[in-house]
Amino acid sequence: MEDEELAKSLLVAQQPGNIQISNGFGSNDTGASASGVTAVLLLSAFVTACSAFAGGFVAGYSAPAESGIIDDLGLSVAEYSVFGSIMTIGGMVGAVISGKLADIIGRKYTMWILDIFYIMGWLAIYFAKGAWLLDLGRLSLGFGYGLTCYVAPTYLSEITPKNLRGGITSVSMAMIPVSVSVAYLIGSVINWRALALIGAIPCLLLLFGLFFIPESPRWLAKIGREKEFEAALQCLRGKNVNISEEAADIKDYTENIQKIPEDKILDLFQQKYAHLLIVGIGLMVLQQFGGLNGYAYYMNEIFELAGVQSITGFIVVSIPQIPAIALGSILIEKFGRRTLLMVSVTGECLGCFLTGLSFVLQNLNWWMDATPTLMLSGIVVFEVSYSLGIGSIPWIIISEIFPINIKGSAGSICNAVNWFCTWLVSFTFNFLVEWSPAGTFFIYGSMSCLGVLFIAKLVPETKGRTLEEVQESLTHILQ
C-alpha cells in the first residue's frame, strides 16, 4: 500500500503545474526540485566540467604530439601506435569499475581518485625518456578518463534541480569535444612536453575545487547519512530555500528502493530492465559509431587527404563548437533530450555525407577547387552537430534513467560498451580508409541515420522531471 501511495505521489509531482522556477537565492516553495542557480551549484558544475575537459584533452593529445614524440624519443610508428591506443585499455578498466567504485566510496571521492590518475599520467609523459614511461602515463590518463565518463554526469544529474539538469550537465560534458579541439590548436604551436603540462592545468583546478563542493545528496541518502544528505542538499539549493519537499521525495523513494535487493550485473538482463539497458547501450554505440573518433584521432590525416593545412582546419573546425554548445544547453530544456538528439544525429549524418562526397569528387578529379571547402564544411557540420547534442545527451540520459539500486552496475556496462566502441572505431578507421575514404564516412553516416530511428522509437523523454519520477515511470519498480 505504501508503495502504491508513493508511486501516486510521484505521478502527481510530474504535472506541469508543479514545475516552476525560483531565483535560487530566495525562497523556493513552488515545487520539489524546481529551483534556480546557486553559487555552490555553479562551482560544482565548474569543477565537474574540469574533469570532463581533462578527459577530452587526453583524447586530443596524441594527434598533435605525434611527430614531436617520435622525433625526440626515437619511437617507431608501431611504438607510437601503442602509445596512442593504450589509453583505450585504461579507459575500459576505468569504465568497468566506475559504477561500483562510485557506489562504494561516493561520487566526490571517485573524482579525487580519477584526478590523481590524471596528474600522475601527465607527469609521467612529461618526464618520459622512453616508451615505457610514456605508455604508463597514457594508461593512467585513460583510467582516469574512463572513471570520468561515468561519475561526472552521474554527479551532476544527482545535484542539479530538474529544471536545470539538462542544460548544466550538457555544458559540462560538452567540455570533452571542446578540449579535444583545444589540444589540437595548442599542440600545433608548442612541443609535446609543454602540451602535457597544459593538460595538467584542469586537473589542478579539479584538485583544488573538490575541497569546496558537496557530495551527491542522493548518494548520501542511499547510504543512510541523513544529516549530511540534508546539509548537502541545502548547500546546493541555497541557505534560505525550503528543501523539505524535495528532501522528503528523495528519502521516500530511496527508502523504498532500499527494500529491493541490489541487483547484480547479471540481474540487469531481466525483462523489467531490458528497455533501459537497450536505450543505454544503444546510445553509447550510436555516439561512437557516428564516427567521432575517426575524425578526432586522425584529423591530421583527413586534412592531408583533403589538401587542407592542419592549423587552418583546426581553427575552422573548433570555433563553431562554442556557440553550438551554448545553443544546445538552452534548447535541451526547451525542446527536450529526444528532439535535440534527433537533430544532432541528423546533422552528423549530413556531415559524414559531405565529407564522403568530397572524397568522391577528389577521386574523380571533379570540382577540385571546391573539394577542400566541401571537406571542411562536412567536418564543421559534424563537429557542431556532435557538440549540439550527441556528445553529451547520451551521458545525461544514462545518468537519469537507471534506479539507484542498479545505477552502478548499469552505468559500468554502458561506459564499458562506449570504450569498447571507441577502440573498435579507432582500430578499424585506418583499414576502412585504405579500402575507401568516401565509403568510410558513408558508413558512419548510415549509422547516424539508423540512430535517428532508434531515438524516435526507444529513447524516453526525461525533461522536466526529477530523477525519482523518471526512474519510477520507466521501471515501475515500486509497483
mmCIF file of C-alpha atoms in Angstrom, residues 89-446:
data_model
loop_
_atom_site.group_PDB
_atom_site.id
_atom_site.type_symbol
_atom_site.label_atom_id
_atom_site.label_comp_id
_atom_site.label_asym_id
_atom_site.label_seq_id
_atom_site.Cartn_x
_atom_site.Cartn_y
_atom_site.Cartn_z
ATOM 1 C CA ILE A 89 42.749 -0.094 -22.394
ATOM 2 C CA GLY A 90 42.983 2.166 -19.360
ATOM 3 C CA GLY A 91 39.592 3.620 -20.243
ATOM 4 C CA MET A 92 37.992 0.171 -20.414
ATOM 5 C CA VAL A 93 39.382 -0.773 -16.992
ATOM 6 C CA GLY A 94 38.180 2.512 -15.520
ATOM 7 C CA ALA A 95 34.776 2.058 -17.146
ATOM 8 C CA VAL A 96 34.285 -1.458 -15.750
ATOM 9 C CA ILE A 97 34.866 -0.396 -12.144
ATOM 10 C CA SER A 98 33.464 3.147 -12.370
ATOM 11 C CA GLY A 99 29.912 2.408 -11.254
ATOM 12 C CA LYS A 100 30.788 0.140 -8.344
ATOM 13 C CA LEU A 101 33.571 2.460 -7.165
ATOM 14 C CA ALA A 102 31.261 5.478 -7.194
ATOM 15 C CA ASP A 103 28.629 3.473 -5.296
ATOM 16 C CA ILE A 104 31.089 2.350 -2.619
ATOM 17 C CA ILE A 105 33.133 5.481 -1.899
ATOM 18 C CA GLY A 106 30.872 8.167 -3.335
ATOM 19 C CA ARG A 107 30.870 10.432 -6.359
ATOM 20 C CA LYS A 108 33.171 13.063 -4.897
ATOM 21 C CA TYR A 109 35.861 10.656 -3.722
ATOM 22 C CA THR A 110 35.793 8.924 -7.097
ATOM 23 C CA MET A 111 36.627 12.301 -8.638
ATOM 24 C CA TRP A 112 39.571 12.571 -6.238
ATOM 25 C CA ILE A 113 40.861 9.231 -7.481
ATOM 26 C CA LEU A 114 40.447 9.969 -11.178
ATOM 27 C CA ASP A 115 42.215 13.293 -10.710
ATOM 28 C CA ILE A 116 45.196 11.581 -9.078
ATOM 29 C CA PHE A 117 45.462 9.287 -12.103
ATOM 30 C CA TYR A 118 45.222 12.295 -14.431
ATOM 31 C CA ILE A 119 48.036 14.142 -12.656
ATOM 32 C CA MET A 120 50.273 11.062 -12.435
ATOM 33 C CA GLY A 121 49.691 10.383 -16.118
ATOM 34 C CA TRP A 122 50.655 13.854 -17.299
ATOM 35 C CA LEU A 123 53.749 13.911 -15.082
ATOM 36 C CA ALA A 124 54.835 10.505 -16.424
ATOM 37 C CA ILE A 125 54.503 11.742 -20.010
ATOM 38 C CA TYR A 126 56.333 15.000 -19.259
ATOM 39 C CA PHE A 127 59.335 13.214 -17.696
ATOM 40 C CA ALA A 128 59.356 10.279 -20.137
ATOM 41 C CA LYS A 129 62.692 9.393 -21.718
ATOM 42 C CA GLY A 130 61.438 6.250 -23.428
ATOM 43 C CA ALA A 131 58.382 4.326 -24.456
ATOM 44 C CA TRP A 132 57.654 2.514 -21.175
ATOM 45 C CA LEU A 133 57.049 5.628 -19.030
ATOM 46 C CA LEU A 134 55.195 7.264 -21.892
ATOM 47 C CA ASP A 135 52.848 4.278 -22.152
ATOM 48 C CA LEU A 136 52.398 4.075 -18.384
ATOM 49 C CA GLY A 137 51.369 7.722 -18.291
ATOM 50 C CA ARG A 138 48.921 7.260 -21.165
ATOM 51 C CA LEU A 139 47.431 4.189 -19.451
ATOM 52 C CA SER A 140 46.950 6.198 -16.247
ATOM 53 C CA LEU A 141 45.250 9.002 -18.171
ATOM 54 C CA GLY A 142 42.928 6.512 -19.848
ATOM 55 C CA PHE A 143 41.933 5.028 -16.491
ATOM 56 C CA GLY A 144 41.052 8.483 -15.161
ATOM 57 C CA TYR A 145 39.097 9.283 -18.319
ATOM 58 C CA GLY A 146 37.155 6.023 -18.015
ATOM 59 C CA LEU A 147 36.084 6.950 -14.473
ATOM 60 C CA THR A 148 35.166 10.473 -15.587
ATOM 61 C CA CYS A 149 32.743 9.315 -18.265
ATOM 62 C CA TYR A 150 30.508 7.747 -15.601
ATOM 63 C CA VAL A 151 30.957 9.787 -12.451
ATOM 64 C CA ALA A 152 30.825 13.304 -13.955
ATOM 65 C CA PRO A 153 27.308 13.101 -15.486
ATOM 66 C CA THR A 154 26.056 10.985 -12.575
ATOM 67 C CA TYR A 155 27.192 13.526 -10.005
ATOM 68 C CA LEU A 156 25.726 16.445 -11.945
ATOM 69 C CA SER A 157 22.375 14.736 -12.505
ATOM 70 C CA GLU A 158 22.107 14.000 -8.790
ATOM 71 C CA ILE A 159 22.866 17.517 -7.560
ATOM 72 C CA THR A 160 21.030 19.636 -10.150
ATOM 73 C CA PRO A 161 17.365 20.742 -9.987
ATOM 74 C CA LYS A 162 15.158 19.147 -12.618
ATOM 75 C CA ASN A 163 14.606 22.421 -14.491
ATOM 76 C CA LEU A 164 18.371 22.956 -14.889
ATOM 77 C CA ARG A 165 19.683 19.398 -15.020
ATOM 78 C CA GLY A 166 19.829 19.034 -18.800
ATOM 79 C CA GLY A 167 21.444 22.405 -19.518
ATOM 80 C CA ILE A 168 24.100 22.269 -16.811
ATOM 81 C CA THR A 169 25.058 18.653 -17.469
ATOM 82 C CA SER A 170 25.103 19.293 -21.219
ATOM 83 C CA VAL A 171 27.539 22.207 -20.929
ATOM 84 C CA SER A 172 29.823 20.307 -18.548
ATOM 85 C CA MET A 173 30.012 17.146 -20.656
ATOM 86 C CA ALA A 174 30.429 19.178 -23.848
ATOM 87 C CA MET A 175 33.806 20.215 -22.469
ATOM 88 C CA ILE A 176 35.110 16.880 -23.780
ATOM 89 C CA PRO A 177 34.914 17.739 -27.516
ATOM 90 C CA VAL A 178 35.897 21.346 -26.773
ATOM 91 C CA SER A 179 39.085 20.265 -25.020
ATOM 92 C CA VAL A 180 39.914 17.882 -27.864
ATOM 93 C CA SER A 181 39.895 20.903 -30.182
ATOM 94 C CA VAL A 182 41.884 22.987 -27.687
ATOM 95 C CA ALA A 183 44.531 20.257 -27.548
ATOM 96 C CA TYR A 184 44.756 20.287 -31.358
ATOM 97 C CA LEU A 185 45.118 24.056 -31.512
ATOM 98 C CA ILE A 186 47.669 24.438 -28.718
ATOM 99 C CA GLY A 187 49.589 21.346 -29.809
ATOM 100 C CA SER A 188 50.119 22.834 -33.249
ATOM 101 C CA VAL A 189 52.258 25.665 -31.811
ATOM 102 C CA ILE A 190 54.053 24.149 -28.752
ATOM 103 C CA ASN A 191 56.071 20.981 -28.126
ATOM 104 C CA TRP A 192 54.640 17.784 -26.645
ATOM 105 C CA ARG A 193 56.148 18.168 -23.153
ATOM 106 C CA ALA A 194 54.702 21.655 -22.737
ATOM 107 C CA LEU A 195 51.374 20.350 -24.024
ATOM 108 C CA ALA A 196 51.432 17.690 -21.281
ATOM 109 C CA LEU A 197 51.899 20.399 -18.631
ATOM 110 C CA ILE A 198 48.978 22.365 -20.064
ATOM 111 C CA GLY A 199 46.906 19.172 -19.884
ATOM 112 C CA ALA A 200 47.560 19.101 -16.140
ATOM 113 C CA ILE A 201 46.056 22.586 -15.567
ATOM 114 C CA PRO A 202 42.376 21.490 -15.477
ATOM 115 C CA CYS A 203 43.441 18.594 -13.239
ATOM 116 C CA LEU A 204 44.907 21.048 -10.715
ATOM 117 C CA LEU A 205 41.728 23.148 -10.872
ATOM 118 C CA LEU A 206 39.739 19.977 -10.208
ATOM 119 C CA LEU A 207 42.001 19.063 -7.306
ATOM 120 C CA PHE A 208 41.541 22.474 -5.700
ATOM 121 C CA GLY A 209 37.818 22.720 -6.414
ATOM 122 C CA LEU A 210 36.950 19.348 -4.861
ATOM 123 C CA PHE A 211 37.664 20.844 -1.421
ATOM 124 C CA PHE A 212 34.718 23.213 -1.804
ATOM 125 C CA ILE A 213 31.886 21.156 -3.322
ATOM 126 C CA PRO A 214 29.452 18.812 -1.521
ATOM 127 C CA GLU A 215 28.933 15.101 -2.007
ATOM 128 C CA SER A 216 25.893 13.971 -4.005
ATOM 129 C CA PRO A 217 22.829 14.250 -1.715
ATOM 130 C CA ARG A 218 21.218 11.222 -3.354
ATOM 131 C CA TRP A 219 24.267 9.057 -2.680
ATOM 132 C CA LEU A 220 24.310 10.232 0.939
ATOM 133 C CA ALA A 221 20.623 9.354 1.246
ATOM 134 C CA LYS A 222 21.279 5.918 -0.236
ATOM 135 C CA ILE A 223 23.888 5.033 2.401
ATOM 136 C CA GLY A 224 21.807 6.452 5.268
ATOM 137 C CA ARG A 225 23.804 9.582 6.151
ATOM 138 C CA GLU A 226 20.673 11.651 6.686
ATOM 139 C CA LYS A 227 22.136 14.756 8.315
ATOM 140 C CA GLU A 228 24.860 15.059 5.672
ATOM 141 C CA PHE A 229 22.250 14.461 2.962
ATOM 142 C CA GLU A 230 20.105 17.373 4.140
ATOM 143 C CA ALA A 231 23.145 19.624 4.654
ATOM 144 C CA ALA A 232 24.441 18.899 1.134
ATOM 145 C CA LEU A 233 21.020 19.497 -0.443
ATOM 146 C CA GLN A 234 20.579 22.767 1.480
ATOM 147 C CA CYS A 235 24.042 23.901 0.444
ATOM 148 C CA LEU A 236 23.243 23.249 -3.225
ATOM 149 C CA ARG A 237 19.807 24.880 -3.192
ATOM 150 C CA GLY A 238 20.692 27.926 -1.048
ATOM 151 C CA LYS A 239 20.507 28.529 2.695
ATOM 152 C CA ASN A 240 17.116 30.278 2.578
ATOM 153 C CA VAL A 241 15.441 27.758 0.256
ATOM 154 C CA ASN A 242 12.828 25.367 1.650
ATOM 155 C CA ILE A 243 14.111 21.897 0.717
ATOM 156 C CA SER A 244 11.659 19.873 2.811
ATOM 157 C CA GLU A 245 9.522 18.628 -0.087
ATOM 158 C CA GLU A 246 12.461 17.698 -2.319
ATOM 159 C CA ALA A 247 14.287 16.038 0.591
ATOM 160 C CA ALA A 248 11.182 14.058 1.532
ATOM 161 C CA ASP A 249 10.693 12.833 -2.054
ATOM 162 C CA ILE A 250 14.319 11.696 -2.309
ATOM 163 C CA LYS A 251 14.264 9.960 1.092
ATOM 164 C CA ASP A 252 10.936 8.223 0.479
ATOM 165 C CA TYR A 253 11.996 6.927 -2.911
ATOM 166 C CA THR A 254 15.434 5.851 -1.635
ATOM 167 C CA GLU A 255 13.987 4.063 1.399
ATOM 168 C CA ASN A 256 11.562 2.124 -0.781
ATOM 169 C CA ILE A 257 14.286 1.263 -3.289
ATOM 170 C CA GLN A 258 16.495 0.027 -0.428
ATOM 171 C CA LYS A 259 13.850 -2.583 0.396
ATOM 172 C CA ILE A 260 14.526 -4.142 -3.006
ATOM 173 C CA PRO A 261 17.707 -6.282 -3.099
ATOM 174 C CA GLU A 262 20.531 -4.591 -5.008
ATOM 175 C CA ASP A 263 20.720 -6.296 -8.374
ATOM 176 C CA LYS A 264 23.970 -7.734 -9.638
ATOM 177 C CA ILE A 265 25.187 -7.261 -13.202
ATOM 178 C CA LEU A 266 23.553 -10.470 -14.484
ATOM 179 C CA ASP A 267 20.237 -9.405 -12.924
ATOM 180 C CA LEU A 268 20.213 -6.358 -15.199
ATOM 181 C CA PHE A 269 19.185 -8.576 -18.086
ATOM 182 C CA GLN A 270 15.769 -9.182 -16.548
ATOM 183 C CA GLN A 271 12.751 -8.027 -18.528
ATOM 184 C CA LYS A 272 12.000 -5.120 -16.165
ATOM 185 C CA TYR A 273 15.344 -3.513 -17.012
ATOM 186 C CA ALA A 274 15.557 -4.586 -20.666
ATOM 187 C CA HIS A 275 14.258 -1.322 -22.138
ATOM 188 C CA LEU A 276 16.606 0.805 -20.034
ATOM 189 C CA LEU A 277 19.617 -1.321 -20.903
ATOM 190 C CA ILE A 278 18.802 -1.267 -24.629
ATOM 191 C CA VAL A 279 18.498 2.532 -24.501
ATOM 192 C CA GLY A 280 21.727 2.974 -22.538
ATOM 193 C CA ILE A 281 23.841 0.619 -24.648
ATOM 194 C CA GLY A 282 22.247 1.808 -27.888
ATOM 195 C CA LEU A 283 23.093 5.441 -27.151
ATOM 196 C CA MET A 284 26.696 4.518 -26.355
ATOM 197 C CA VAL A 285 27.026 2.601 -29.636
ATOM 198 C CA LEU A 286 25.412 5.444 -31.571
ATOM 199 C CA GLN A 287 27.679 8.062 -30.004
ATOM 200 C CA GLN A 288 30.835 6.247 -31.113
ATOM 201 C CA PHE A 289 29.716 4.639 -34.388
ATOM 202 C CA GLY A 290 28.688 8.041 -35.677
ATOM 203 C CA GLY A 291 32.404 8.402 -36.473
ATOM 204 C CA LEU A 292 33.645 10.828 -33.806
ATOM 205 C CA ASN A 293 36.933 9.066 -33.156
ATOM 206 C CA GLY A 294 37.517 8.623 -36.858
ATOM 207 C CA TYR A 295 37.550 12.422 -37.018
ATOM 208 C CA ALA A 296 39.215 13.044 -33.658
ATOM 209 C CA TYR A 297 42.175 10.665 -33.758
ATOM 210 C CA TYR A 298 43.018 11.110 -37.439
ATOM 211 C CA MET A 299 42.150 14.735 -38.119
ATOM 212 C CA ASN A 300 45.617 15.457 -39.492
ATOM 213 C CA GLU A 301 45.353 12.615 -41.995
ATOM 214 C CA ILE A 302 41.880 13.762 -43.097
ATOM 215 C CA PHE A 303 43.111 17.323 -43.671
ATOM 216 C CA GLU A 304 46.112 15.976 -45.569
ATOM 217 C CA LEU A 305 43.908 13.852 -47.824
ATOM 218 C CA ALA A 306 41.737 16.883 -48.489
ATOM 219 C CA GLY A 307 44.701 19.185 -49.149
ATOM 220 C CA VAL A 308 43.891 21.485 -46.204
ATOM 221 C CA GLN A 309 46.556 22.928 -43.875
ATOM 222 C CA SER A 310 46.178 21.428 -40.387
ATOM 223 C CA ILE A 311 46.250 24.673 -38.411
ATOM 224 C CA THR A 312 43.669 26.261 -40.714
ATOM 225 C CA GLY A 313 41.487 23.199 -40.471
ATOM 226 C CA PHE A 314 41.674 23.019 -36.669
ATOM 227 C CA ILE A 315 40.735 26.689 -36.277
ATOM 228 C CA VAL A 316 37.814 26.492 -38.694
ATOM 229 C CA VAL A 317 36.509 23.310 -37.022
ATOM 230 C CA SER A 318 36.973 24.454 -33.417
ATOM 231 C CA ILE A 319 35.427 27.926 -33.373
ATOM 232 C CA PRO A 320 31.798 26.954 -34.191
ATOM 233 C CA GLN A 321 31.709 24.377 -31.373
ATOM 234 C CA ILE A 322 31.351 27.047 -28.665
ATOM 235 C CA PRO A 323 28.057 28.563 -29.911
ATOM 236 C CA ALA A 324 26.788 25.029 -30.647
ATOM 237 C CA ILE A 325 27.362 24.018 -27.023
ATOM 238 C CA ALA A 326 25.685 27.183 -25.742
ATOM 239 C CA LEU A 327 22.715 26.652 -28.059
ATOM 240 C CA GLY A 328 22.389 23.018 -27.012
ATOM 241 C CA SER A 329 22.350 23.897 -23.299
ATOM 242 C CA ILE A 330 19.494 26.338 -23.927
ATOM 243 C CA LEU A 331 17.431 24.115 -26.210
ATOM 244 C CA ILE A 332 17.716 20.913 -24.172
ATOM 245 C CA GLU A 333 15.220 22.048 -21.545
ATOM 246 C CA LYS A 334 13.002 23.784 -24.095
ATOM 247 C CA PHE A 335 12.601 21.019 -26.669
ATOM 248 C CA GLY A 336 13.778 18.000 -24.682
ATOM 249 C CA ARG A 337 16.507 15.384 -24.963
ATOM 250 C CA ARG A 338 14.910 13.278 -27.721
ATOM 251 C CA THR A 339 14.277 16.152 -30.118
ATOM 252 C CA LEU A 340 17.752 17.603 -29.705
ATOM 253 C CA LEU A 341 19.314 14.161 -30.083
ATOM 254 C CA MET A 342 17.488 13.558 -33.358
ATOM 255 C CA VAL A 343 18.556 16.959 -34.708
ATOM 256 C CA SER A 344 22.137 16.338 -33.611
ATOM 257 C CA VAL A 345 22.366 12.856 -35.127
ATOM 258 C CA THR A 346 20.755 14.062 -38.368
ATOM 259 C CA GLY A 347 23.459 16.757 -38.538
ATOM 260 C CA GLU A 348 26.136 14.106 -38.005
ATOM 261 C CA CYS A 349 24.692 12.140 -40.910
ATOM 262 C CA LEU A 350 24.836 15.231 -43.134
ATOM 263 C CA GLY A 351 28.416 15.988 -42.054
ATOM 264 C CA CYS A 352 29.569 12.449 -42.863
ATOM 265 C CA PHE A 353 27.794 12.596 -46.241
ATOM 266 C CA LEU A 354 29.525 15.881 -47.165
ATOM 267 C CA THR A 355 32.904 14.507 -46.062
ATOM 268 C CA GLY A 356 32.397 11.320 -48.065
ATOM 269 C CA LEU A 357 31.191 13.295 -51.083
ATOM 270 C CA SER A 358 34.340 15.438 -51.030
ATOM 271 C CA PHE A 359 36.465 12.278 -51.298
ATOM 272 C CA VAL A 360 34.310 11.008 -54.188
ATOM 273 C CA LEU A 361 34.814 14.269 -56.076
ATOM 274 C CA GLN A 362 38.523 14.189 -55.313
ATOM 275 C CA ASN A 363 38.879 10.659 -56.702
ATOM 276 C CA LEU A 364 37.006 11.656 -59.856
ATOM 277 C CA ASN A 365 39.011 14.896 -60.225
ATOM 278 C CA TRP A 366 35.794 16.912 -60.303
ATOM 279 C CA TRP A 367 35.464 20.383 -58.803
ATOM 280 C CA MET A 368 38.955 20.145 -57.320
ATOM 281 C CA ASP A 369 38.946 23.791 -56.237
ATOM 282 C CA ALA A 370 35.803 23.221 -54.177
ATOM 283 C CA THR A 371 36.856 19.922 -52.589
ATOM 284 C CA PRO A 372 38.771 21.395 -49.593
ATOM 285 C CA THR A 373 35.835 23.708 -48.817
ATOM 286 C CA LEU A 374 33.381 20.814 -49.019
ATOM 287 C CA MET A 375 35.626 18.707 -46.783
ATOM 288 C CA LEU A 376 35.876 21.453 -44.163
ATOM 289 C CA SER A 377 32.133 22.026 -44.365
ATOM 290 C CA GLY A 378 31.485 18.357 -43.689
ATOM 291 C CA ILE A 379 33.805 18.299 -40.679
ATOM 292 C CA VAL A 380 32.348 21.537 -39.268
ATOM 293 C CA VAL A 381 28.777 20.275 -39.693
ATOM 294 C CA PHE A 382 29.724 17.013 -37.963
ATOM 295 C CA GLU A 383 31.558 18.653 -35.039
ATOM 296 C CA VAL A 384 28.852 21.287 -34.497
ATOM 297 C CA SER A 385 26.149 18.622 -34.584
ATOM 298 C CA TYR A 386 28.109 16.461 -32.145
ATOM 299 C CA SER A 387 28.549 19.388 -29.744
ATOM 300 C CA LEU A 388 24.867 20.268 -30.024
ATOM 301 C CA GLY A 389 23.600 17.032 -28.530
ATOM 302 C CA ILE A 390 25.009 13.573 -29.170
ATOM 303 C CA GLY A 391 28.275 14.411 -27.386
ATOM 304 C CA SER A 392 26.612 14.989 -24.014
ATOM 305 C CA ILE A 393 22.958 13.903 -24.045
ATOM 306 C CA PRO A 394 23.601 10.110 -24.022
ATOM 307 C CA TRP A 395 25.550 10.537 -20.768
ATOM 308 C CA ILE A 396 22.747 12.700 -19.366
ATOM 309 C CA ILE A 397 20.081 10.120 -20.188
ATOM 310 C CA ILE A 398 22.131 7.252 -18.751
ATOM 311 C CA SER A 399 22.614 9.188 -15.521
ATOM 312 C CA GLU A 400 18.844 9.775 -15.339
ATOM 313 C CA ILE A 401 17.079 6.537 -16.289
ATOM 314 C CA PHE A 402 18.640 3.872 -14.062
ATOM 315 C CA PRO A 403 17.270 3.449 -10.494
ATOM 316 C CA ILE A 404 19.840 3.858 -7.752
ATOM 317 C CA ASN A 405 19.822 0.128 -6.898
ATOM 318 C CA ILE A 406 21.235 -0.724 -10.361
ATOM 319 C CA LYS A 407 22.832 2.582 -11.358
ATOM 320 C CA GLY A 408 26.398 1.489 -10.604
ATOM 321 C CA SER A 409 26.239 -1.829 -12.458
ATOM 322 C CA ALA A 410 24.235 -0.465 -15.395
ATOM 323 C CA GLY A 411 26.448 2.601 -15.677
ATOM 324 C CA SER A 412 29.571 0.432 -15.749
ATOM 325 C CA ILE A 413 28.149 -1.715 -18.571
ATOM 326 C CA CYS A 414 27.179 1.318 -20.667
ATOM 327 C CA ASN A 415 30.526 3.007 -20.006
ATOM 328 C CA ALA A 416 32.453 -0.154 -20.924
ATOM 329 C CA VAL A 417 30.447 -0.527 -24.156
ATOM 330 C CA ASN A 418 31.288 3.083 -25.024
ATOM 331 C CA TRP A 419 35.002 2.465 -24.528
ATOM 332 C CA PHE A 420 34.905 -0.792 -26.500
ATOM 333 C CA CYS A 421 33.233 1.044 -29.381
ATOM 334 C CA THR A 422 35.859 3.795 -29.071
ATOM 335 C CA TRP A 423 38.583 1.186 -29.508
ATOM 336 C CA LEU A 424 36.744 -0.526 -32.362
ATOM 337 C CA VAL A 425 36.282 2.701 -34.338
ATOM 338 C CA SER A 426 39.870 3.849 -33.819
ATOM 339 C CA PHE A 427 41.254 0.371 -34.643
ATOM 340 C CA THR A 428 39.243 -0.056 -37.841
ATOM 341 C CA PHE A 429 39.485 3.507 -39.149
ATOM 342 C CA ASN A 430 42.813 3.132 -40.975
ATOM 343 C CA PHE A 431 41.714 -0.148 -42.562
ATOM 344 C CA LEU A 432 38.462 1.423 -43.720
ATOM 345 C CA VAL A 433 40.229 4.481 -45.137
ATOM 346 C CA GLU A 434 42.646 2.219 -47.030
ATOM 347 C CA TRP A 435 39.632 0.473 -48.515
ATOM 348 C CA SER A 436 37.720 3.681 -49.329
ATOM 349 C CA PRO A 437 37.867 7.117 -47.648
ATOM 350 C CA ALA A 438 34.470 8.015 -49.091
ATOM 351 C CA GLY A 439 32.950 4.662 -48.137
ATOM 352 C CA THR A 440 34.208 5.064 -44.562
ATOM 353 C CA PHE A 441 32.259 8.241 -43.982
ATOM 354 C CA PHE A 442 29.200 6.962 -45.818
ATOM 355 C CA ILE A 443 29.177 4.012 -43.377
ATOM 356 C CA TYR A 444 29.361 6.393 -40.412
ATOM 357 C CA GLY A 445 26.577 8.475 -41.919
ATOM 358 C CA SER A 446 24.403 5.386 -42.347
#
